[in-house]
Short mmCIF file of C-alpha atoms in Angstrom, two decimals:
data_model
loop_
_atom_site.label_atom_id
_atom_site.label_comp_id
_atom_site.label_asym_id
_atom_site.label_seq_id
_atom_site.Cartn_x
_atom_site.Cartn_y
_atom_site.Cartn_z
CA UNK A 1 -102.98 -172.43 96.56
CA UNK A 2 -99.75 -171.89 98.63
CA UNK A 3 -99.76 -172.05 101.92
CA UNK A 4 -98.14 -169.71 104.70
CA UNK A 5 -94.68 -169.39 103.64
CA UNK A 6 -91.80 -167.68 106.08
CA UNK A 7 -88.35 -166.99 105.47
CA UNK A 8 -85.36 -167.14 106.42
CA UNK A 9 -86.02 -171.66 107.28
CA UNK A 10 -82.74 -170.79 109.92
CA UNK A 11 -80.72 -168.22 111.32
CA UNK A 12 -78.24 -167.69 113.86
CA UNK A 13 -77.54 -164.14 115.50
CA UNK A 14 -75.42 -162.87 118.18
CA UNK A 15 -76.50 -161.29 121.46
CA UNK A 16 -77.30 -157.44 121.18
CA UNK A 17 -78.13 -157.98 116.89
CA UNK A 18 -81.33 -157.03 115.30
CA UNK A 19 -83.57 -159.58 113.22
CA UNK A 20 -85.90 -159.59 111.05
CA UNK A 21 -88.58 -162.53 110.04
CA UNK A 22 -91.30 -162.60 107.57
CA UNK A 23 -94.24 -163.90 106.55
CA UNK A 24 -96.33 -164.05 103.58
CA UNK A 25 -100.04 -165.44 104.39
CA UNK A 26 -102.55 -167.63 101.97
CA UNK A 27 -103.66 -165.83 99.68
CA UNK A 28 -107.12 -164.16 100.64
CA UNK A 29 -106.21 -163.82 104.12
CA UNK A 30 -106.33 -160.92 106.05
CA UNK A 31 -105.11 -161.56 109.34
CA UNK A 32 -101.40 -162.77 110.40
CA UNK A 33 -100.25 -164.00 113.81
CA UNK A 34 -97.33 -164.46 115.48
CA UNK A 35 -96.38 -166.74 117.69
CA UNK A 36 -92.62 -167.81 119.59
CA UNK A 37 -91.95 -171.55 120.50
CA UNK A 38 -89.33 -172.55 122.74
CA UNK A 39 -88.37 -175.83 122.29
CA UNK A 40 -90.36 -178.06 124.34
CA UNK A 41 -93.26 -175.81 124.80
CA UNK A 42 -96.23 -174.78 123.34
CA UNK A 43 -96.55 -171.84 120.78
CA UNK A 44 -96.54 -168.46 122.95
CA UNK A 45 -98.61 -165.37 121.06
CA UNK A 46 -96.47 -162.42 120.30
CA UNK A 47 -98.86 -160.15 118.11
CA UNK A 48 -101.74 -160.07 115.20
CA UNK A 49 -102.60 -157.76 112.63
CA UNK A 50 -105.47 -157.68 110.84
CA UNK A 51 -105.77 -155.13 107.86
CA UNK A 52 -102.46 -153.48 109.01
CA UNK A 53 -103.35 -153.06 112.14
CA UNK A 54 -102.26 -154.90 115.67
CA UNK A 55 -105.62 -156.57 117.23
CA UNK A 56 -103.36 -157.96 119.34
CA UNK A 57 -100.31 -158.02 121.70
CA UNK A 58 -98.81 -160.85 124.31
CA UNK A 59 -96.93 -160.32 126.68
CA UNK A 60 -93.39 -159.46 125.16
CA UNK A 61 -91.12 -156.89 125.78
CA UNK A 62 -90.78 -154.08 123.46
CA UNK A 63 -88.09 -154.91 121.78
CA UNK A 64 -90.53 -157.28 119.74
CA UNK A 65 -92.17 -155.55 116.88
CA UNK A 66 -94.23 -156.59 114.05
CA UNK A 67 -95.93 -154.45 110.93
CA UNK A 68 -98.33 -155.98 108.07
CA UNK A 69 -97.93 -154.71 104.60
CA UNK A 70 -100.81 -153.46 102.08
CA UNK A 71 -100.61 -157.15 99.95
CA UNK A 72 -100.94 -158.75 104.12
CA UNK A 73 -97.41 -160.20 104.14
CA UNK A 74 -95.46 -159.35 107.61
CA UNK A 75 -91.93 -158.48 109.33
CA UNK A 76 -91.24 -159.50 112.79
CA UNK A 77 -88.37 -157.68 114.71
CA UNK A 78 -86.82 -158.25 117.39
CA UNK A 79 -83.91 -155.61 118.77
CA UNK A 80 -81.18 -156.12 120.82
CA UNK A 81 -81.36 -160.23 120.94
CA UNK A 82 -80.77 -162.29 124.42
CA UNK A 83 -80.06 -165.95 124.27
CA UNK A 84 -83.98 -166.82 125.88
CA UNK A 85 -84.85 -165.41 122.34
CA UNK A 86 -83.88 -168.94 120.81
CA UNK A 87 -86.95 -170.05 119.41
CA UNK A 88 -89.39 -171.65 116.58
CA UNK A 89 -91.08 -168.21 115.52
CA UNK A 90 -94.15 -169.30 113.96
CA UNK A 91 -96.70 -167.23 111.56
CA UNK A 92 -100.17 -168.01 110.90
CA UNK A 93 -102.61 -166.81 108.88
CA UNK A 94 -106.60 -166.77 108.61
CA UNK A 95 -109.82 -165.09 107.33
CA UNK A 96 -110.80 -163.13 110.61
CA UNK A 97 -114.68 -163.46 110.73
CA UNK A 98 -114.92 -167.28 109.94
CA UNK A 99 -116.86 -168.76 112.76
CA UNK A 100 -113.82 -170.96 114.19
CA UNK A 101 -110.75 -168.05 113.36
CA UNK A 102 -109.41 -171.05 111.86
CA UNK A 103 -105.45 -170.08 111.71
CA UNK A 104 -103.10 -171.97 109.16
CA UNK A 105 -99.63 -172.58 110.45
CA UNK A 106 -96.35 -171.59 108.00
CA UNK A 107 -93.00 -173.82 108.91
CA UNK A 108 -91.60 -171.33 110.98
CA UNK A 109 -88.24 -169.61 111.38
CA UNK A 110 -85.96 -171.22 113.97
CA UNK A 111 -83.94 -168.48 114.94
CA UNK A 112 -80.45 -169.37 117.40
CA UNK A 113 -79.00 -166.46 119.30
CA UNK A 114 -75.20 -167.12 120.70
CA UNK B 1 -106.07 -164.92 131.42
CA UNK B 2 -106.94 -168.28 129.98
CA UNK B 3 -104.64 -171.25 130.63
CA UNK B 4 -104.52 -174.72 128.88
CA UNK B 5 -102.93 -177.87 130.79
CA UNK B 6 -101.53 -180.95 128.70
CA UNK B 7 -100.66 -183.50 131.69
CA UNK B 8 -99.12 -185.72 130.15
CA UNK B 9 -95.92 -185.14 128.40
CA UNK B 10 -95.56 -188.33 126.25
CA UNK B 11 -97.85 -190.99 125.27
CA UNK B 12 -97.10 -194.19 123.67
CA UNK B 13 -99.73 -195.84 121.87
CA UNK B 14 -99.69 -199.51 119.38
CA UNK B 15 -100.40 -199.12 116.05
CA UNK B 16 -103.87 -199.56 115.38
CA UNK B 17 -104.90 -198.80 119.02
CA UNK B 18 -106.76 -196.33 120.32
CA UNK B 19 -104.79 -193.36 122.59
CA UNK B 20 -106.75 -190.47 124.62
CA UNK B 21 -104.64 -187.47 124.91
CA UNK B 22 -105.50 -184.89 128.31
CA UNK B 23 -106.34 -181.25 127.97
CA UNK B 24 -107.89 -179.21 130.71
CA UNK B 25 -108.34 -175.25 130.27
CA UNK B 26 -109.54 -172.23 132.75
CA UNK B 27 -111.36 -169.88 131.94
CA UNK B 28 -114.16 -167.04 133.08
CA UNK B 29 -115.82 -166.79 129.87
CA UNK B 30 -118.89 -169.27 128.72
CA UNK B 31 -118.49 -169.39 124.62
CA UNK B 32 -115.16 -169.86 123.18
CA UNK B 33 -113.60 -172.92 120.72
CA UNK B 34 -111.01 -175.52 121.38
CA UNK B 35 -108.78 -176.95 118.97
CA UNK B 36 -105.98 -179.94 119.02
CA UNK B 37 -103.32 -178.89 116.53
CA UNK B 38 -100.77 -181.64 115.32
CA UNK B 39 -97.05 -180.74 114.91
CA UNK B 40 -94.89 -182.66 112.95
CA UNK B 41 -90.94 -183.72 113.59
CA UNK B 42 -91.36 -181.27 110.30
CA UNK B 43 -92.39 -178.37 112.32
CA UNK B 44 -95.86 -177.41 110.55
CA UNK B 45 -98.35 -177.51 112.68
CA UNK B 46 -102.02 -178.98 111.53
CA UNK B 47 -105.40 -178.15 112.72
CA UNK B 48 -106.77 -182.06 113.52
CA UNK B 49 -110.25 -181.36 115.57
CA UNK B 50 -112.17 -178.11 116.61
CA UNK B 51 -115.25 -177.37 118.88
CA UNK B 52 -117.39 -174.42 119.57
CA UNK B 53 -118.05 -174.55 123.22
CA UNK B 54 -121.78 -173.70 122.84
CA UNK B 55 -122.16 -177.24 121.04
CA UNK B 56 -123.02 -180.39 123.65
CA UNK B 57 -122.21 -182.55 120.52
CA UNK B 58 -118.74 -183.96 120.57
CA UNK B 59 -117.09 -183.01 117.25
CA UNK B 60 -115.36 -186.22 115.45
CA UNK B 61 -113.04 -185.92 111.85
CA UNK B 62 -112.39 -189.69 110.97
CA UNK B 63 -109.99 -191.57 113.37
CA UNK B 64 -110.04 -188.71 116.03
CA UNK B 65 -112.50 -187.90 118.25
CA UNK B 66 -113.13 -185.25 121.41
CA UNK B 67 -114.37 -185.75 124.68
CA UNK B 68 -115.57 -181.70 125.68
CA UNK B 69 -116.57 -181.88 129.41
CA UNK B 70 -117.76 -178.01 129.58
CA UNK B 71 -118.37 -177.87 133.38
CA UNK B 72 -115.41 -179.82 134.27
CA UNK B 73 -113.12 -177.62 131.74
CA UNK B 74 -111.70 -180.79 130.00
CA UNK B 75 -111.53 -181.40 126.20
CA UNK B 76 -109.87 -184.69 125.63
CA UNK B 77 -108.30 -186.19 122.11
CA UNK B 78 -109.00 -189.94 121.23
CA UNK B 79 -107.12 -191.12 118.35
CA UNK B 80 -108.46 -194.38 116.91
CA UNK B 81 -106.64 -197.07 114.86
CA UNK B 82 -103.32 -195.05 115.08
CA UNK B 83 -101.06 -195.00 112.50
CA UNK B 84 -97.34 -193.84 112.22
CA UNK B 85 -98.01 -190.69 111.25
CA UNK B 86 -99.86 -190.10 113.81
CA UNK B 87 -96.63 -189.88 115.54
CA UNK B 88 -95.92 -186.08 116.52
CA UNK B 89 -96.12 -183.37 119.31
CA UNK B 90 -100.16 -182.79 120.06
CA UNK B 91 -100.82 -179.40 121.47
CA UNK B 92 -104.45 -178.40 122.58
CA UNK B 93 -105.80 -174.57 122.08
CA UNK B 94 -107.68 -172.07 123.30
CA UNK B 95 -109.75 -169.13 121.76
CA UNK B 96 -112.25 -166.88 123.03
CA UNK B 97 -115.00 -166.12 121.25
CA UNK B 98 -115.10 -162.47 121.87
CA UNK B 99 -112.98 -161.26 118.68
CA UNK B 100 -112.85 -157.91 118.53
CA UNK B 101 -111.30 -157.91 121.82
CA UNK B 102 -109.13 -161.15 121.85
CA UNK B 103 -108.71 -161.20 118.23
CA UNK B 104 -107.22 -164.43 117.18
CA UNK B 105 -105.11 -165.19 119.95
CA UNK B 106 -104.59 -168.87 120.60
CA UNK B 107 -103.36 -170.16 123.39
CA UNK B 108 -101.46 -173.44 123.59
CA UNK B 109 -101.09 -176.25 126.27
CA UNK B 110 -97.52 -177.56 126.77
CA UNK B 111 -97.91 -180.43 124.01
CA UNK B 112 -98.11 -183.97 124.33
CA UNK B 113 -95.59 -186.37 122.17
CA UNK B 114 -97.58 -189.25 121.13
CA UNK B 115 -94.96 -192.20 120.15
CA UNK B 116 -96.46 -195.17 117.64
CA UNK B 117 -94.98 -198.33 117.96
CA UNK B 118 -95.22 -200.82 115.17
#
């Protein structure tokens, strides 16, 4: 089976633009998560859906959205970009309900805003 | 909120030595799991280890090993008979066990780069 898969690999945006990301889980899972990396940090949690709907939110301004599709794939969006946006955006994926919420990891999107 | 603390920024280990990374956590709540996630120069990152807090017995998956210290908050890596790609960042993870209302929130320590040397 395929794993977590996210596209665009790169992109590069100007201050003020809009972007989208998105994420297309293992197939047979439910539940997608989002998390931002910095570099040099660990993974910070923006949102998860489970079954189209948020379970949860970090703390993130509102310009961040997200939305989960009926097949479980996702969009992240994030409006009116700053440079402290520049980050790994990473997507995982899991069966919510397993014991351990194990989450599988996708390769991320490095997004650069200039 | 829960908070995880990696100490130590890099490591450097020999190959085929052993290296224990640091990872303590706070938190309020008495059942919840820890994880140690691997990330690659390629950017995935890998589950490597996992324990339920609930369980005294310290969970092992072949060369790596934890040390979970539940009333000092401390859940430490050992990696055994490292290899070179064993070489990566090494972030440790926190979940409560209360789904509906965390969900499946992780959250991360700052990461530790372990460096092999041959």
């Amino acid at each position: 089976d395929a794993g977590v898969t996210q596209s665009p690999t790169h992109l590069i945006k100007t201050r003020g633009q809009q972007v989208t990301l998105r994420c297309s889980p293992i197939s047979g899972h439910k539940s997608v998560s989002w998390y931002q990396q910095v570099l040099g940090q660990g993974p910070q949690f923006i949102f998860q859906y489970y079954e189209k709907e948020e379970r949860g939110r970090g703390n993130f301004p509102d310009r961040f959205s997200a939305r989960q599709f009926p097949n479980y794939s996702s969009e992240l969006n994030v409006n009116a970009l700053l440079l402290g946006d520049s980050a790994l955006y990473l997507c995982a994926s899991s069966r919510l309900g397993t014991s351990f919420g194990e989450q599988y990891f996708g390769p991320g999107t490095r997004l650069t805003v200039t | 909120a829960q908070t995880v603390t990696q100490s130590q920024p890099e490591m450097s280990v020999q190959e085929a030595e052993t290296v224990t990374l640091s990872c303590t956590y706070d938190t309020s709540e008495s059942d919840y799991y820890l994880f140690w996630y691997k990330q690659p120069p390629s950017r995935q990152m890998i589950l490597v280890i996992r324990q339920e807090a609930y369980k005294q017995q310290n969970a092992t998956e072949n060369r790596f090993s934890v040390n979970f210290q539940k009333a000092a908050k401390s859940f430490s890596l050992k990696i055994s008979d490292s290899q070179l790609g064993d070489a990566a960042m090494y972030f440790c993870a926190y979940r409560s066990a209360v789904t509906k209302a965390a969900g499946n929130k992780l959250t991360f320590g700052g990461g530790t780069r372990v460096l092999v040397k041959p």
